[in-house]
């Protein structure tokens, strides 16, 4: 009996050692896989249909909101976005190229020098100096605002006035600091805003961002102008989210604007979410942003968007009403009017 017990014990011991060896081997393989640099290709494709409900849909009387992107009539193209990235343990890069109308509008200040400057959305390298410090060098999209250039990362397909009249991109050096306890800090020195290929005048812009638990206070100073921006959001329940964006801009040439946008979103099922963007945007001085050039004009824009996912495809039907304080739009007969109702349905594929 003693011999049998010993034999069983030895078998169990050998089997345990075998399992331990396998576990150690798997752990070593996983650790090696995690430390192996990763090359990734990602991006998006988008297209849409747009129609005015109380204005012309072609010709000289055609009207569109005073915000960026998704403003072309009928069936229209967004952009093809291709992002090549390399993620190492310490260093990496991102090369982000855009093709199509949305990309052209996003890189509106290029080309400045290169014939292909208008397809470079982002082009930067980064260095993880430590677990708490990352340096980024090159051309990167702005850190201000709630919305971004890529339609994949936005809930609404059309964009806000705050996004459209804030900065799009910067070229320079930024340092991100993880301060611990959900606090973060970013400091940056950059070329003049949206002049991404090179510095044409020897002047520089300076940026800062203070973050806490998903809430961000942003600051940008650029040649006598400055912008202060708050971006954040809260999960009010498992199904209900509220995003917030507020900004104030003071230009160097007696211009300025201010505004606030709320983004309540309710997830009705695993594959469908409905959301509203309610935005108030106003010129604080003679900025001429809304479309008429009239001093101190303002606009209230309400955008109701549905988002249905089918695998990697997102279908976004959208109703939008822009109501301005002055006659910023034209009706079908070419007569000025102060509001515009429009409909958009977009298809966005992310990969």
PDB file of C-alpha atoms in Angstrom, residues 1-10:
ATOM      1  CA  UNK A   1       0.000   0.000   0.000  1.00  0.00           C
ATOM      2  CA  UNK A   2       2.879   2.311   0.867  1.00  0.00           C
ATOM      3  CA  UNK A   3       4.464   1.713  -2.550  1.00  0.00           C
ATOM      4  CA  UNK A   4       1.218   2.445  -4.360  1.00  0.00           C
ATOM      5  CA  UNK A   5       0.788   5.709  -2.441  1.00  0.00           C
ATOM      6  CA  UNK A   6       4.323   6.783  -3.285  1.00  0.00           C
ATOM      7  CA  UNK A   7       3.781   5.988  -6.945  1.00  0.00           C
ATOM      8  CA  UNK A   8       0.628   8.084  -7.015  1.00  0.00           C
ATOM      9  CA  UNK A   9       2.468  10.911  -5.254  1.00  0.00           C
ATOM     10  CA  UNK A  10       5.317  10.805  -7.802  1.00  0.00           C
TER      11      UNK A  10
END
